[in-house]
Amino acid sequence: MKYYMAPMEGLTGYIYRNAYQKYFHDIDRYFTPFITNKKLDFKVKKDIDPEHNQGMEVVPQILTNQPDDFISIVNQLKQYGYDEVNLNLGCPSGTVVAKNRGAGFLAVPDELDSFLDKIFNACDCKISIKTRVGKDSPDEWENLLAIYEKYPLSELIVHPRIQKDFYKYTPRMETYQYAAEHSRHSLCFNGDIHSVGAYGRLRQTFPETEKVMLGRGILQDPGLVGELRMVEAQFAAKDTGTPVGNKKCNVVDKQTLRAFHDDICDGYKGVMSGDRNTLFKMKELWCYMSRSFTNPEKYLKKIKKTERLAEYYVIVDTLFREQEWS
Ligand SMILES: Cc1cc2nc3c(=O)[nH]c(=O)nc-3n(C[C@H](O)[C@H](O)[C@H](O)COP(=O)(O)O)c2cc1C
């Protein structure tokens, strides 16, 4: 099984990736948050700079519906040594979708087909796709998959929700099943693998799964992939077939978690001006990370309110001292 870290705008940039790699180093591939501008800007350059991504396999992600922009971004990325990129066909945000980009591109399949034809003809690097299964209805999936089948994708990452779902409801597993049965591409499953139990259920239903991508599950519990690897290893050792484990076996201790947190916070402090900007990033992360602590509510509330780093550290110290990583 290969484990991928999902691209998450504002969260899984190089500062988070480096800290994660240092303490957990169990991800096979990291995907950068999406790149949209035709000319790589300062922020993107910092994120993809090989100096900032050492020892990691990183795939930059592009979000556009303009073939020329895609090709131009690919050419710039090649100068940094990248030979593979990922196309975002899943972003559900209103502003992105209104311009027929991200999951909005799925609503105009003929244009999407022509876009893919152009980029696959023009680019000599590997191209993978991360997609939702439709914009307004899962009925769109059959046609979309037929389009993807025409091109030599390096892999197809499927987040089986439609744009209208945003991140709500449960993933539409029947659409993933359809892809598993009909696609010639190497598939990667993405969506709601937030626990060992959810992973076990996926593996039980789709024992052929070879790749999974995790986003919020890792942000919430950075030890999750370590646990999933242990589950896989136990089942391989017993040779009992599909893993069905749902018992949480903590592989992270509070000390490691604290060091991980401090690295991320120091990383932001080093590149951002003022407490507020650093705190903005940390607050976003705590919306996920707090969920793995016992009784997180009152600490999260205080973290969200504070505007000074000194005060922030006192709250975090108290949380780590008074609560357990559950
Ligand atoms: C805050 C946030 C930012 C995201 N940014 C991106 C992004 O830049 N590119 C992308 O393809 N998906 C993005 N996603 C979607 C995730 O990559 C992933 O598909 C989604 O969270 C479902 O997987 P999960 O249940 O493992 O989190 C984002 C999701 C969230 C919640």
PDB file of C-alpha atoms and ligand atoms in Angstrom, residues 6-9 11 32-34 61 86 88 91 130 159 161 167 190-194 213-217 284 288, ligand 1:
ATOM      1  CA  ALA A   6      -3.469  15.214   0.122  1.00  0.00           C
ATOM      2  CA  PRO A   7      -2.884  18.738  -1.125  1.00  0.00           C
ATOM      3  CA  MET A   8      -4.592  21.151   1.258  1.00  0.00           C
ATOM      4  CA  GLU A   9      -4.400  24.837   0.444  1.00  0.00           C
ATOM      5  CA  LEU A  11      -2.294  23.709   5.429  1.00  0.00           C
ATOM      6  CA  THR A  32       1.430  20.531  -3.130  1.00  0.00           C
ATOM      7  CA  PRO A  33      -1.613  22.762  -2.732  1.00  0.00           C
ATOM      8  CA  PHE A  34      -2.793  23.966  -6.134  1.00  0.00           C
ATOM      9  CA  GLN A  61      -0.618  20.350  -8.403  1.00  0.00           C
ATOM     10  CA  ASN A  86      -1.142  16.664 -10.958  1.00  0.00           C
ATOM     11  CA  ASN A  88      -6.885  19.512  -9.930  1.00  0.00           C
ATOM     12  CA  CYS A  91     -11.806  21.979  -6.020  1.00  0.00           C
ATOM     13  CA  LYS A 130      -7.213  14.255  -8.910  1.00  0.00           C
ATOM     14  CA  HIS A 159     -12.395  11.633  -4.419  1.00  0.00           C
ATOM     15  CA  ARG A 161     -17.963  13.165  -4.144  1.00  0.00           C
ATOM     16  CA  TYR A 167     -17.019  17.824   2.001  1.00  0.00           C
ATOM     17  CA  ASN A 190      -9.233   9.661  -1.448  1.00  0.00           C
ATOM     18  CA  GLY A 191     -11.938  10.691   0.986  1.00  0.00           C
ATOM     19  CA  ASP A 192     -12.815  10.330   4.663  1.00  0.00           C
ATOM     20  CA  ILE A 193     -10.072   7.918   5.662  1.00  0.00           C
ATOM     21  CA  HIS A 194      -9.889   9.544   9.075  1.00  0.00           C
ATOM     22  CA  MET A 213      -4.539   9.662  -0.165  1.00  0.00           C
ATOM     23  CA  LEU A 214      -5.202  11.190   3.228  1.00  0.00           C
ATOM     24  CA  GLY A 215      -5.841  14.805   4.139  1.00  0.00           C
ATOM     25  CA  ARG A 216      -7.919  15.760   7.158  1.00  0.00           C
ATOM     26  CA  GLY A 217      -7.213  12.425   8.853  1.00  0.00           C
ATOM     27  CA  GLU A 284      -6.361  26.651  11.012  1.00  0.00           C
ATOM     28  CA  TYR A 288      -8.116  19.643  12.966  1.00  0.00           C
TER      29      TYR A 288
HETATM   30  C1  LIG B   1      -8.910  23.304   3.722  1.00  0.00           C
HETATM   31  C2  LIG B   1      -8.811  22.391   2.532  1.00  0.00           C
HETATM   32  C3  LIG B   1      -7.939  22.697   1.497  1.00  0.00           C
HETATM   33  C4  LIG B   1      -7.850  21.854   0.375  1.00  0.00           C
HETATM   34  N1  LIG B   1      -6.986  22.173  -0.652  1.00  0.00           N
HETATM   35  C5  LIG B   1      -6.891  21.349  -1.735  1.00  0.00           C
HETATM   36  C6  LIG B   1      -5.987  21.616  -2.813  1.00  0.00           C
HETATM   37  O1  LIG B   1      -5.217  22.584  -2.813  1.00  0.00           O
HETATM   38  N2  LIG B   1      -5.983  20.739  -3.863  1.00  0.00           N
HETATM   39  C7  LIG B   1      -6.808  19.630  -3.901  1.00  0.00           C
HETATM   40  O2  LIG B   1      -6.761  18.854  -4.857  1.00  0.00           O
HETATM   41  N3  LIG B   1      -7.636  19.348  -2.887  1.00  0.00           N
HETATM   42  C8  LIG B   1      -7.692  20.166  -1.814  1.00  0.00           C
HETATM   43  N4  LIG B   1      -8.506  19.825  -0.788  1.00  0.00           N
HETATM   44  C9  LIG B   1      -9.203  18.526  -0.812  1.00  0.00           C
HETATM   45  C10 LIG B   1      -8.311  17.446  -0.162  1.00  0.00           C
HETATM   46  O3  LIG B   1      -7.118  17.263  -0.893  1.00  0.00           O
HETATM   47  C11 LIG B   1      -9.053  16.093  -0.075  1.00  0.00           C
HETATM   48  O4  LIG B   1      -9.437  15.706  -1.374  1.00  0.00           O
HETATM   49  C12 LIG B   1     -10.301  16.164   0.798  1.00  0.00           C
HETATM   50  O5  LIG B   1     -10.018  16.819   2.029  1.00  0.00           O
HETATM   51  C13 LIG B   1     -10.856  14.748   1.072  1.00  0.00           C
HETATM   52  O6  LIG B   1      -9.875  13.926   1.668  1.00  0.00           O
HETATM   53  P1  LIG B   1      -9.805  13.702   3.280  1.00  0.00           P
HETATM   54  O7  LIG B   1     -11.163  13.227   3.707  1.00  0.00           O
HETATM   55  O8  LIG B   1      -8.714  12.682   3.456  1.00  0.00           O
HETATM   56  O9  LIG B   1      -9.489  15.031   3.885  1.00  0.00           O
HETATM   57  C14 LIG B   1      -8.637  20.663   0.314  1.00  0.00           C
HETATM   58  C15 LIG B   1      -9.498  20.370   1.365  1.00  0.00           C
HETATM   59  C16 LIG B   1      -9.608  21.204   2.460  1.00  0.00           C
HETATM   60  C17 LIG B   1     -10.568  20.830   3.575  1.00  0.00           C
END
